[in-house]
Amino acid sequence: MDSQTSPASQPSPPPPSPHTFQVDLRGLVDLLSHHLYSSPKVYLRELLQNAVDAITARRATEPDAPARVRLYAEGGALRVEDTGVGLTEADVHSLLATIGRSSKRAEGLQEARSDFLGQFGIGLLACFVVAERIRVVSRSARTPGAPPVEWTASDDGSYTVRTVPDAERPEPGTTVHLVARPGAAEWLAPGRVEALARDFGSLLPYDVRVGDEAVTDLPAPWDRPYPGPAARRVALARHCHELFGFTPLDTVDLSVPVAGIRGVAYVLPAAVSPAQRAGHRVHLKGMLLTERAEQLLPDWAFFVRCVLDTDSLRPTASREALYEDETLAAVREALGERIRAWLTGLAAGDPERLAAFLAVHHLGVKSLARHDREMLRTMLPWLPFETTDGRLSLEEFAQRHPVVHFTRTVEEYRQVAPIASAQGIGVINGGYTYDSELVEALPSVRPGTVVAELDAETVTAHLDAVDPAEELALSGFLAAARARLDPLGCDVVLRAFHPLSVPALHLDDRDARHEQARADAEERADDLWAGILGSLRGSAPRARLVLNHLNPLVRRISALPDAELIGTATESLYGQALLMAQRPLRPADSALLNRAFIGLLEWATHSEDGQA
């Protein structure tokens, strides 16, 4: 038997020893400055945030502890002092020198973590975006006998730690010293530091000053007492102008106590596109988080700009945006309800302000109403629509007309509106954004209302037919007219309608326009594409030129003996009908108008020569 040990019985090799990730601090700072943070200015927010969190931590055990943050900028350097909880030497090694570890994870602070602004443990690194060296001197409030400790770090990744004399930091708290890196001195200039501190920290709950200048301005403008509603409105309008650069049409309170939200929405004084993303200012526990929060309100509320303070929403790692989660979704819905309630209140008690608002922002309310039947019911007497009776609300129009006719496109409305109005048919232009959807939803909020789409067939059916004997007598005229327009994909029909001043009406529907577009593309295409497009030929009715038998001009043209002249006159009527409907002209239509104009001039001058 082989005396060697079998492979199965051999001892397994020892597991490899673990290695620690090596961090290139300069590369990490470059990553932060170019990809995580939108601007170097965030360094000051991180310094303020650390100071405020340190004070919050100290006050958790010492409610009467001083709450001061002081910033001193001079000569390309910045000093930030706070009266917070401070650090021991062990804390410095554990927290400041370990990337990604937050002081909010320290023992004894976990239960109060929701009171802190920062939770990601990378805040101090932001200072390297503007500084080449950071010096921190701190004295712990939790370990009174511990001496002050100094931590000095360079952007090459090295740091030193040493204890310093009590005179360096006689009271508990922390002092941070920054020295600007080459090219970044402007970010540590006194004026820039003060402006950034005011921007980020105006709503912070503690005493924050740059030199002797106070930064905080509490209570917030929306929480201050005012002599009356008018004074409050004036003060908030001034606040809006300072923040956003416009004077609002109105102000909407956004108090949602259950979500820890207080603030206001300012109504824009001019219309904006629904596609334009709104930028809202969001403060997190007093600290400005972002000026460009886009997902804070429902999409339909694009007509307001908000500023608010919250303690419930989660920031992203950069603390420059909001984390999309269930809490944000609930807050978005709650804020939307506040704006709905404001609109409902205007409708019930202040119709003049509502009318002024809708004159500018009816599109936003229509966007809301198409999804919210209660809002549609509330706004029925107010939302304006273009109709053959002028600009009316749906409620007014429905009261006037037993059947609410509408068109889906502006082109269709322009085609049928003059004739429909003369026939006593009321029509709503549903071609504008959201309008056709709201008209179709009308029966759901106004029971008994009949809504019908008006197309070319319906209009033609409402026009009076010509006596068969008269139409038969004009068969030669109609044949000449049809022959001239047939290449354009247009039929000619004879009807009698009002107003008498309209000689001809060009009618088509969407299917007819699609078929015409297909035919035009087929004519321009090569053999392959022409074959493909030809196979898509539809059976939709063609466009129609409806000639008005009651119009004197049409009667004179129909009596002409010259078929060529009838054709030229028909082309002129066709072009005039297109222009009256404000339809875009195809190249073939433009050529026709030019040809008809020249032909009529030639006929007129030829007639004068003959008379001479």
Coordinates of C-alpha atoms in Angstrom, one line a residue:
M1 CA 0.0 0.0 0.0
D2 CA 1.2 3.4 -1.0
S3 CA 2.6 5.2 2.1
Q4 CA 1.9 8.7 0.7
T5 CA -1.0 10.6 2.0
S6 CA -3.9 10.7 -0.4
P7 CA -4.9 14.2 -1.9
A8 CA -8.2 14.1 0.0
S9 CA -6.5 13.9 3.3
Q10 CA -4.0 16.7 2.7
P11 CA -4.5 19.8 4.9
S12 CA -6.2 22.7 3.1
P13 CA -4.0 25.8 2.5
P14 CA -4.5 28.7 4.9
P15 CA -6.9 31.4 3.7
P16 CA -5.2 34.4 2.2
S17 CA -4.7 37.3 4.5
P18 CA -7.1 40.3 3.8
H19 CA -5.8 43.5 2.4
T20 CA -7.1 47.0 3.1
F21 CA -8.2 49.3 0.3
Q22 CA -5.7 52.0 -0.5
V23 CA -7.3 55.4 -1.0
D24 CA -5.8 58.0 -3.3
L25 CA -7.0 61.1 -1.5
R26 CA -6.2 63.5 -4.4
G27 CA -8.1 61.3 -6.8
L28 CA -11.0 61.1 -4.4
V29 CA -11.1 64.9 -4.0
D30 CA -11.1 65.2 -7.8
L31 CA -14.0 62.8 -7.9
L32 CA -15.9 64.8 -5.3
S33 CA -15.3 68.1 -7.0
H34 CA -16.2 67.0 -10.5
H35 CA -18.9 64.4 -10.0
L36 CA -20.5 64.5 -6.5
Y37 CA -20.6 68.2 -5.7
S38 CA -22.0 70.7 -8.2
S39 CA -19.7 73.6 -7.0
P40 CA -16.8 74.2 -4.7
K41 CA -19.1 76.4 -2.6
V42 CA -20.5 73.3 -0.8
Y43 CA -17.3 73.2 1.3
L44 CA -18.9 76.0 3.5
R45 CA -22.1 74.1 3.8
E46 CA -20.2 71.1 5.1
L47 CA -18.3 73.2 7.6
L48 CA -21.5 74.8 8.9
Q49 CA -23.2 71.4 8.9
N50 CA -20.4 69.8 11.0
A51 CA -20.5 72.7 13.5
V52 CA -24.3 72.6 13.8
D53 CA -24.3 68.8 14.3
A54 CA -21.6 69.1 16.9
I55 CA -23.7 71.6 18.9
T56 CA -26.8 69.4 18.5
A57 CA -24.8 66.5 19.9
R58 CA -23.6 68.5 22.9
R59 CA -27.0 69.8 23.7
A60 CA -28.5 66.3 23.7
T61 CA -26.7 65.9 27.1
E62 CA -26.2 69.6 28.0
P63 CA -29.4 71.5 27.1
D64 CA -28.0 74.8 28.3
A65 CA -24.7 74.5 26.4
P66 CA -23.7 77.5 24.3
A67 CA -24.8 77.3 20.7
R68 CA -22.4 79.5 18.7
V69 CA -20.7 79.2 15.3
R70 CA -18.2 81.9 14.2
L71 CA -16.5 82.2 10.9
Y72 CA -13.4 84.4 10.3
A73 CA -12.0 84.9 6.7
E74 CA -8.8 86.7 6.0
G75 CA -5.8 86.5 3.7
G76 CA -6.8 83.3 1.9
A77 CA -7.5 81.5 5.1
L78 CA -10.7 80.6 7.0
R79 CA -11.3 79.8 10.6
V80 CA -14.6 78.2 11.8
E81 CA -15.2 77.9 15.6
D82 CA -18.1 76.1 17.2
T83 CA -19.2 75.3 20.8
G84 CA -20.1 71.7 19.9
V85 CA -19.3 68.4 21.5
G86 CA -15.7 68.3 20.4
L87 CA -13.4 65.3 20.0
T88 CA -10.8 63.3 21.9
E89 CA -7.6 62.0 20.4
A90 CA -9.3 58.6 20.0
D91 CA -12.2 60.2 18.2
V92 CA -9.9 62.0 15.8
H93 CA -8.2 58.8 14.8
S94 CA -11.5 57.0 14.5
L95 CA -13.6 59.7 12.8
L96 CA -11.5 62.3 11.0
A97 CA -8.9 60.0 9.6
T98 CA -11.3 57.2 8.4
I99 CA -13.0 58.2 5.1
G100 CA -16.7 57.4 5.1
R101 CA -17.2 57.1 8.8
S102 CA -19.6 59.7 10.3
S103 CA -19.4 61.1 13.8
K104 CA -23.1 60.5 13.9
R105 CA -22.3 56.8 14.3
A106 CA -20.3 57.3 17.4
E107 CA -21.4 55.7 20.6
G108 CA -24.1 57.6 22.4
L109 CA -25.1 59.6 19.4
Q110 CA -27.1 57.0 17.4
E111 CA -30.4 57.7 19.2
A112 CA -30.2 61.4 18.3
R113 CA -29.1 60.8 14.7
S114 CA -32.3 62.1 13.2
D115 CA -31.5 65.5 14.6
F116 CA -28.3 65.8 12.5
L117 CA -27.9 67.3 9.1
G118 CA -25.2 65.1 7.7
Q119 CA -25.2 61.3 7.7
F120 CA -22.6 60.2 5.1
G121 CA -19.2 60.9 6.8
I122 CA -17.5 62.6 3.8
G123 CA -18.3 66.2 4.6
L124 CA -14.8 67.3 5.7
L125 CA -13.3 66.0 2.5
A126 CA -15.3 68.7 0.7
C127 CA -12.9 71.2 2.2
F128 CA -10.1 69.8 0.2
V129 CA -11.9 71.0 -2.9
V130 CA -10.8 74.6 -2.0
A131 CA -8.0 73.9 0.6
E132 CA -4.6 72.2 0.4
R133 CA -4.4 71.8 4.2
I134 CA -6.9 71.4 7.0
R135 CA -6.1 71.9 10.6
V136 CA -8.6 70.9 13.3
V137 CA -8.2 71.8 17.0
S138 CA -10.9 70.2 19.2
R139 CA -11.7 69.7 22.9
S140 CA -14.2 67.2 24.0
A141 CA -17.2 68.2 26.2
R142 CA -17.8 64.5 27.1
T143 CA -14.3 64.0 28.5
P144 CA -13.6 67.1 30.5
G145 CA -10.1 66.0 31.5
A146 CA -8.9 65.3 28.0
P147 CA -6.5 67.9 26.6
P148 CA -7.2 69.6 23.3
V149 CA -6.1 67.6 20.2
E150 CA -4.8 68.9 16.9
W151 CA -5.4 67.0 13.6
T152 CA -3.6 68.4 10.5
A153 CA -4.2 66.9 7.1
S154 CA -2.8 67.6 3.6
D155 CA -4.4 66.8 0.3
D156 CA -1.7 64.2 -0.4
G157 CA -3.4 61.9 2.1
S158 CA -1.0 62.4 5.1
Y159 CA -2.1 63.6 8.5
T160 CA -0.6 64.2 12.0
V161 CA -2.3 64.1 15.4
R162 CA -0.9 65.7 18.6
T163 CA -2.1 67.1 21.8
V164 CA -1.8 70.9 22.3
P165 CA -1.8 73.2 25.3
D166 CA -5.1 74.2 26.8
A167 CA -4.7 77.7 25.5
E168 CA -5.2 76.4 22.0
R169 CA -8.8 75.5 22.9
P170 CA -9.7 76.4 26.4
E171 CA -13.4 75.6 26.1
P172 CA -15.1 72.5 24.6
G173 CA -15.7 72.7 20.9
T174 CA -13.9 72.7 17.6
T175 CA -11.9 75.1 15.5
V176 CA -11.3 74.3 11.8
H177 CA -8.5 76.2 9.9
L178 CA -8.4 76.1 6.1
V179 CA -5.6 77.4 3.9
A180 CA -6.6 78.0 0.2
R181 CA -5.1 75.9 -2.5
P182 CA -3.6 77.8 -5.5
G183 CA -6.4 79.2 -7.6
A184 CA -9.1 78.8 -5.0
A185 CA -8.5 81.8 -2.8
E186 CA -11.7 83.5 -4.0
W187 CA -13.7 80.9 -2.2
L188 CA -12.2 81.9 1.1
A189 CA -12.5 85.6 0.5
P190 CA -14.5 87.4 3.3
G191 CA -17.3 88.6 1.0
R192 CA -17.7 85.2 -0.6
V193 CA -17.7 83.5 2.8
E194 CA -20.4 85.8 4.2
A195 CA -22.6 85.4 1.1
L196 CA -22.3 81.6 1.2
A197 CA -23.0 81.5 4.9
R198 CA -26.1 83.6 4.5
D199 CA -27.3 81.5 1.6
F200 CA -26.8 78.2 3.4
G201 CA -27.4 79.1 7.0
S202 CA -30.1 81.8 7.2
L203 CA -32.6 79.4 8.8
L204 CA -30.2 77.5 11.1
P205 CA -31.4 77.3 14.7
Y206 CA -28.2 78.5 16.3
D207 CA -26.3 81.8 16.5
V208 CA -24.1 81.8 13.3
R209 CA -21.9 84.9 12.5
V210 CA -19.3 85.8 10.0
G211 CA -17.1 88.1 12.1
D212 CA -19.6 90.3 13.8
E213 CA -22.3 90.0 11.1
A214 CA -25.3 87.7 12.0
V215 CA -26.1 85.1 9.3
T216 CA -29.2 83.6 10.7
D217 CA -32.5 85.4 10.2
L218 CA -35.2 83.7 12.3
P219 CA -38.0 83.1 12.4
A220 CA -38.4 82.3 8.7
P221 CA -40.4 84.9 6.7
W222 CA -43.5 82.6 6.5
D223 CA -43.5 82.0 10.3
R224 CA -43.1 85.7 11.4
P225 CA -46.0 87.6 12.9
Y226 CA -47.4 90.4 10.8
P227 CA -49.9 93.2 11.5
G228 CA -52.3 91.7 9.0
P229 CA -52.7 89.6 5.8
A230 CA -51.8 92.5 3.5
A231 CA -48.6 93.2 5.4
R232 CA -47.7 89.5 5.3
R233 CA -48.4 89.3 1.5
V234 CA -46.1 92.3 0.9
A235 CA -43.3 90.9 3.1
L236 CA -43.5 87.5 1.4
A237 CA -43.5 89.1 -2.1
R238 CA -40.3 91.0 -1.1
H239 CA -38.8 87.7 0.1
C240 CA -39.8 86.0 -3.2
H241 CA -38.1 88.8 -5.2
E242 CA -34.9 88.5 -3.2
L243 CA -34.8 84.7 -3.7
F244 CA -36.2 84.1 -7.2
G245 CA -36.1 87.6 -8.8
F246 CA -39.9 88.0 -9.5
T247 CA -42.9 89.4 -7.7
P248 CA -45.5 86.6 -7.3
L249 CA -49.1 86.7 -8.3
D250 CA -50.0 85.1 -5.0
T251 CA -48.5 83.1 -2.1
V252 CA -49.6 79.6 -1.0
D253 CA -48.8 78.4 2.5
L254 CA -47.3 74.9 2.5
S255 CA -47.5 73.9 6.2
V256 CA -47.6 70.1 6.6
P257 CA -46.8 69.6 10.3
V258 CA -47.1 65.8 10.1
A259 CA -44.2 65.7 7.6
G260 CA -42.2 68.4 9.4
I261 CA -42.6 70.9 6.6
R262 CA -43.1 74.7 6.7
G263 CA -42.8 77.0 3.8
V264 CA -44.5 78.8 0.9
A265 CA -45.1 78.5 -2.8
Y266 CA -44.9 81.6 -4.9
V267 CA -47.1 81.8 -8.0
L268 CA -45.2 82.8 -11.1
P269 CA -46.4 86.1 -12.7
A270 CA -45.9 84.9 -16.2
A271 CA -46.9 81.7 -18.0
V272 CA -44.2 78.9 -18.4
S273 CA -44.1 75.8 -20.4
P274 CA -45.2 72.6 -18.6
A275 CA -42.0 71.0 -19.8
Q276 CA -39.9 73.5 -18.0
R277 CA -38.5 71.9 -14.8
A278 CA -39.1 74.0 -11.7
G279 CA -36.3 74.7 -9.3
H280 CA -37.4 74.8 -5.6
R281 CA -35.3 75.8 -2.6
V282 CA -35.3 73.2 0.1
H283 CA -33.8 73.6 3.6
L284 CA -33.1 70.5 5.7
K285 CA -33.4 71.4 9.4
G286 CA -32.5 75.0 8.5
M287 CA -29.6 74.3 6.2
L288 CA -30.1 75.0 2.5
L289 CA -30.0 71.7 0.7
T290 CA -30.6 72.7 -2.8
E291 CA -32.0 75.5 -5.0
R292 CA -33.0 73.1 -7.8
A293 CA -35.2 70.5 -6.2
E294 CA -37.3 69.3 -9.2
Q295 CA -39.3 66.4 -7.8
L296 CA -40.8 68.2 -4.9
L297 CA -44.2 69.0 -6.4
P298 CA -46.6 67.2 -8.8
D299 CA -45.9 67.8 -12.5
W300 CA -49.0 69.8 -12.9
A301 CA -47.9 72.4 -10.3
F302 CA -45.3 73.9 -12.7
F303 CA -46.7 77.4 -12.1
V304 CA -45.2 77.9 -8.6
R305 CA -41.7 78.1 -7.1
C306 CA -41.3 76.8 -3.5
V307 CA -39.1 77.5 -0.5
L308 CA -39.5 75.4 2.5
D309 CA -37.8 73.8 5.5
T310 CA -38.2 70.1 6.3
D311 CA -36.9 67.6 8.8
S312 CA -38.3 64.5 7.2
L313 CA -36.9 64.2 3.7
R314 CA -33.7 62.3 3.0
P315 CA -30.8 64.0 1.0
T316 CA -28.7 62.2 -1.5
A317 CA -25.0 61.6 -0.7
S318 CA -24.0 65.0 -2.2
R319 CA -26.7 66.6 -0.1
E320 CA -27.7 68.6 -3.1
A321 CA -30.9 66.8 -4.0
L322 CA -33.7 64.8 -2.4
Y323 CA -33.7 61.0 -2.3
E324 CA -36.7 59.6 -4.1
D325 CA -38.5 57.3 -1.7
E326 CA -42.0 56.8 -0.2
T327 CA -41.6 59.8 2.2
L328 CA -40.9 62.1 -0.7
A329 CA -43.9 60.7 -2.7
A330 CA -46.1 61.3 0.3
V331 CA -44.8 64.9 0.8
R332 CA -45.3 65.6 -2.9
E333 CA -48.9 64.5 -2.6
A334 CA -49.5 66.5 0.5
L335 CA -48.0 69.7 -1.0
G336 CA -50.2 69.1 -4.1
E337 CA -53.2 69.0 -1.8
R338 CA -52.2 72.4 -0.3
I339 CA -52.1 73.9 -3.8
R340 CA -55.5 72.3 -4.7
A341 CA -57.0 73.7 -1.5
W342 CA -55.7 77.2 -2.4
L343 CA -57.3 77.0 -5.8
T344 CA -60.6 75.8 -4.3
G345 CA -60.5 78.6 -1.8
L346 CA -60.0 81.2 -4.5
A347 CA -62.9 79.7 -6.5
A348 CA -65.2 79.9 -3.5
G349 CA -64.2 83.3 -2.0
D350 CA -62.0 85.4 -4.3
P351 CA -63.0 85.1 -7.9
E352 CA -61.1 88.2 -8.9
R353 CA -57.7 86.7 -7.8
L354 CA -58.7 83.4 -9.4
A355 CA -59.5 85.1 -12.7
A356 CA -56.1 86.9 -12.6
F357 CA -54.4 83.6 -11.9
L358 CA -56.2 81.7 -14.6
A359 CA -55.5 84.5 -17.2
V360 CA -51.8 83.5 -16.8
H361 CA -51.8 79.8 -15.6
H362 CA -55.0 78.2 -17.0
L363 CA -52.8 75.5 -18.6
G364 CA -51.5 74.3 -15.2
V365 CA -55.0 74.1 -13.8
K366 CA -56.2 72.2 -16.9
S367 CA -53.4 69.8 -16.5
L368 CA -54.5 69.1 -12.9
A369 CA -58.2 69.0 -13.8
R370 CA -57.8 66.3 -16.4
H371 CA -56.7 63.9 -13.7
D372 CA -58.8 65.3 -10.8
R373 CA -62.5 65.3 -11.4
E374 CA -63.2 67.3 -8.3
M375 CA -60.9 70.0 -9.5
L376 CA -62.6 70.0 -12.9
R377 CA -66.0 70.3 -11.3
T378 CA -64.7 73.3 -9.2
M379 CA -63.1 75.0 -12.1
L380 CA -65.9 74.5 -14.6
P381 CA -67.2 78.1 -14.2
W382 CA -63.7 79.5 -14.5
L383 CA -61.5 77.7 -17.0
P384 CA -61.4 79.6 -20.4
F385 CA -61.9 77.8 -23.7
E386 CA -61.9 79.2 -27.3
T387 CA -65.4 78.7 -28.7
T388 CA -67.6 80.0 -31.6
D389 CA -69.3 82.1 -28.9
G390 CA -66.0 83.7 -27.8
R391 CA -63.9 82.8 -24.8
L392 CA -66.2 81.0 -22.4
S393 CA -66.0 78.5 -19.5
L394 CA -67.3 74.9 -20.2
E395 CA -70.2 75.6 -17.8
E396 CA -71.3 78.7 -19.7
F397 CA -71.0 77.0 -23.1
A398 CA -72.9 73.9 -21.9
Q399 CA -75.7 76.1 -20.6
R400 CA -76.0 77.7 -24.1
H401 CA -75.8 74.5 -26.2
P402 CA -77.7 71.2 -25.7
V403 CA -74.9 69.4 -27.5
V404 CA -71.3 70.4 -26.8
H405 CA -69.4 70.0 -30.1
F406 CA -65.7 70.1 -30.2
T407 CA -62.8 69.6 -32.6
R408 CA -59.6 67.8 -31.8
T409 CA -57.3 70.1 -33.7
V410 CA -56.9 73.8 -34.3
E411 CA -57.0 73.3 -38.0
E412 CA -60.4 71.5 -37.9
Y413 CA -61.8 74.3 -35.7
R414 CA -60.7 77.0 -38.2
Q415 CA -62.3 75.0 -41.0
V416 CA -65.7 74.5 -39.4
A417 CA -66.1 77.4 -36.9
P418 CA -67.4 80.1 -39.3
I419 CA -69.9 77.8 -41.0
A420 CA -71.0 76.0 -37.8
S421 CA -71.6 79.3 -36.0
A422 CA -73.7 80.5 -38.9
Q423 CA -75.8 77.3 -38.7
G424 CA -76.3 77.8 -35.0
I425 CA -73.9 75.0 -34.0
G426 CA -71.6 75.9 -31.0
V427 CA -68.1 74.5 -31.3
I428 CA -65.2 74.4 -28.8
N429 CA -61.6 74.4 -30.1
G430 CA -60.2 71.3 -28.5
G431 CA -56.9 71.6 -30.3
Y432 CA -55.0 73.3 -27.5
T433 CA -53.2 71.3 -24.8
Y434 CA -55.5 69.3 -22.6
D435 CA -58.7 70.9 -24.0
S436 CA -60.2 68.0 -25.8
E437 CA -59.6 65.7 -22.8
L438 CA -61.4 68.1 -20.5
V439 CA -64.4 68.5 -22.9
E440 CA -64.7 64.7 -23.2
A441 CA -64.6 64.5 -19.4
L442 CA -67.5 67.0 -19.1
P443 CA -70.3 64.4 -18.7
S444 CA -68.5 62.8 -15.7
V445 CA -68.8 66.0 -13.7
R446 CA -71.9 67.5 -15.3
P447 CA -74.4 64.6 -15.7
G448 CA -76.7 64.9 -18.7
T449 CA -74.3 66.9 -20.8
V450 CA -74.0 65.5 -24.4
V451 CA -70.5 65.9 -26.0
A452 CA -69.9 65.2 -29.7
E453 CA -66.8 65.5 -31.8
L454 CA -67.4 67.7 -34.9
D455 CA -65.7 66.6 -38.1
A456 CA -66.0 67.5 -41.7
E457 CA -68.8 64.9 -42.3
T458 CA -70.9 66.4 -39.6
V459 CA -70.5 69.9 -40.9
T460 CA -71.3 68.8 -44.4
A461 CA -74.5 67.1 -43.2
H462 CA -75.6 70.3 -41.6
L463 CA -75.3 72.2 -44.8
D464 CA -78.4 72.5 -47.0
A465 CA -78.5 70.5 -50.2
V466 CA -79.1 72.2 -53.5
D467 CA -82.2 71.5 -55.4
P468 CA -81.5 68.4 -57.6
A469 CA -82.7 70.1 -60.7
E470 CA -80.4 73.1 -60.2
E471 CA -77.5 70.9 -59.4
L472 CA -78.2 68.9 -62.6
A473 CA -78.2 72.1 -64.6
L474 CA -74.8 72.9 -63.1
S475 CA -73.3 69.5 -63.9
G476 CA -71.0 70.9 -66.6
F477 CA -69.6 73.5 -64.2
L478 CA -69.1 70.9 -61.4
A479 CA -67.4 68.5 -63.8
A480 CA -64.9 71.3 -64.9
A481 CA -64.3 72.2 -61.2
R482 CA -63.7 68.6 -60.1
A483 CA -61.4 67.9 -63.0
R484 CA -59.2 70.8 -62.0
L485 CA -58.9 69.9 -58.3
D486 CA -58.8 66.1 -58.8
P487 CA -54.9 66.1 -59.1
L488 CA -54.8 67.8 -55.7
G489 CA -56.8 65.0 -54.0
C490 CA -59.8 67.2 -53.5
D491 CA -63.5 66.7 -54.4
V492 CA -66.0 69.5 -55.2
V493 CA -69.5 69.6 -53.8
L494 CA -72.3 72.1 -54.0
R495 CA -74.2 73.2 -50.9
A496 CA -76.2 76.2 -49.7
F497 CA -75.2 77.7 -46.4
H498 CA -74.7 80.9 -44.4
P499 CA -73.0 83.3 -44.2
L500 CA -73.5 84.3 -47.8
S501 CA -70.1 86.1 -47.8
V502 CA -68.2 82.8 -47.7
P503 CA -67.9 81.5 -51.3
A504 CA -66.2 78.2 -50.5
L505 CA -65.3 76.0 -47.5
H506 CA -62.3 73.6 -47.5
L507 CA -63.1 70.5 -45.4
D508 CA -61.1 67.5 -44.5
D509 CA -60.5 65.3 -41.5
R510 CA -57.4 63.7 -40.0
D511 CA -57.7 60.5 -42.1
A512 CA -58.0 62.6 -45.2
R513 CA -54.9 64.6 -44.3
H514 CA -53.0 61.5 -43.5
E515 CA -53.9 60.0 -46.8
Q516 CA -52.9 63.2 -48.6
A517 CA -49.5 63.2 -46.8
R518 CA -49.0 59.6 -47.8
A519 CA -49.8 60.4 -51.4
D520 CA -47.5 63.3 -51.4
A521 CA -44.7 61.2 -50.0
E522 CA -45.4 58.5 -52.5
E523 CA -45.1 61.0 -55.4
R524 CA -41.7 62.1 -54.2
A525 CA -40.3 58.7 -53.3
D526 CA -38.2 56.4 -55.4
D527 CA -39.6 53.2 -56.8
L528 CA -39.0 51.1 -53.7
W529 CA -40.6 53.5 -51.2
A530 CA -43.3 54.4 -53.7
G531 CA -44.3 50.7 -53.7
I532 CA -44.3 50.5 -49.9
L533 CA -46.3 53.7 -49.5
G534 CA -48.7 52.6 -52.3
S535 CA -49.4 49.5 -50.3
L536 CA -50.5 51.7 -47.4
R537 CA -53.1 53.5 -49.4
G538 CA -56.2 54.1 -47.3
S539 CA -59.9 54.3 -48.1
A540 CA -60.4 57.6 -46.2
P541 CA -62.7 60.2 -47.8
R542 CA -60.8 62.9 -49.7
A543 CA -60.8 66.6 -48.8
R544 CA -63.7 68.6 -50.1
L545 CA -64.1 72.1 -51.5
V546 CA -67.7 73.0 -50.6
L547 CA -69.0 75.7 -52.9
N548 CA -71.7 78.0 -51.5
H549 CA -74.6 78.1 -54.0
L550 CA -76.0 81.1 -52.2
N551 CA -72.9 83.2 -52.8
P552 CA -73.2 85.6 -55.8
L553 CA -69.6 85.1 -56.9
V554 CA -70.1 81.3 -57.1
R555 CA -73.3 81.8 -59.1
R556 CA -71.4 84.0 -61.6
I557 CA -68.6 81.5 -61.9
S558 CA -71.0 78.6 -62.5
A559 CA -72.5 80.6 -65.4
L560 CA -69.2 81.0 -67.2
P561 CA -69.1 79.2 -70.6
D562 CA -65.4 78.7 -70.7
A563 CA -64.3 75.4 -68.9
E564 CA -60.7 76.6 -68.6
L565 CA -61.8 79.8 -66.9
I566 CA -64.1 77.8 -64.6
G567 CA -61.0 75.7 -63.7
T568 CA -58.9 78.8 -62.9
A569 CA -61.7 80.4 -60.8
T570 CA -62.1 77.1 -58.9
E571 CA -58.4 77.0 -58.1
S572 CA -58.7 80.6 -56.8
L573 CA -61.6 79.6 -54.6
Y574 CA -59.7 76.6 -53.4
G575 CA -56.6 78.7 -52.4
Q576 CA -58.8 81.3 -50.7
A577 CA -60.5 78.6 -48.7
L578 CA -57.2 77.2 -47.6
L579 CA -56.0 80.7 -46.5
M580 CA -59.3 81.3 -44.6
A581 CA -58.8 78.1 -42.7
Q582 CA -55.2 79.2 -41.9
R583 CA -53.9 75.8 -43.2
P584 CA -50.2 75.4 -44.0
L585 CA -49.7 75.4 -47.8
R586 CA -48.0 72.6 -49.5
P587 CA -45.7 73.4 -52.5
A588 CA -48.5 72.2 -54.8
D589 CA -51.0 74.6 -53.2
S590 CA -48.6 77.5 -53.5
A591 CA -48.0 76.7 -57.1
L592 CA -51.8 76.5 -57.7
L593 CA -52.4 79.9 -56.1
N594 CA -49.7 81.5 -58.2
R595 CA -51.1 79.9 -61.3
A596 CA -54.7 80.9 -60.6
F597 CA -53.6 84.5 -59.8
I598 CA -51.7 84.8 -63.1
G599 CA -54.5 83.1 -65.0
L600 CA -57.1 85.5 -63.7
L601 CA -54.9 88.5 -64.5
E602 CA -54.3 87.2 -68.1
W603 CA -58.1 86.7 -68.5
A604 CA -58.9 90.2 -67.2
T605 CA -56.3 91.9 -69.4
H606 CA -57.3 89.8 -72.4
S607 CA -60.9 90.9 -71.9
E608 CA -59.9 94.6 -71.7
D609 CA -57.9 94.2 -74.9
G610 CA -60.8 92.5 -76.6
Q611 CA -63.1 95.4 -75.7
A612 CA -60.6 97.9 -77.0

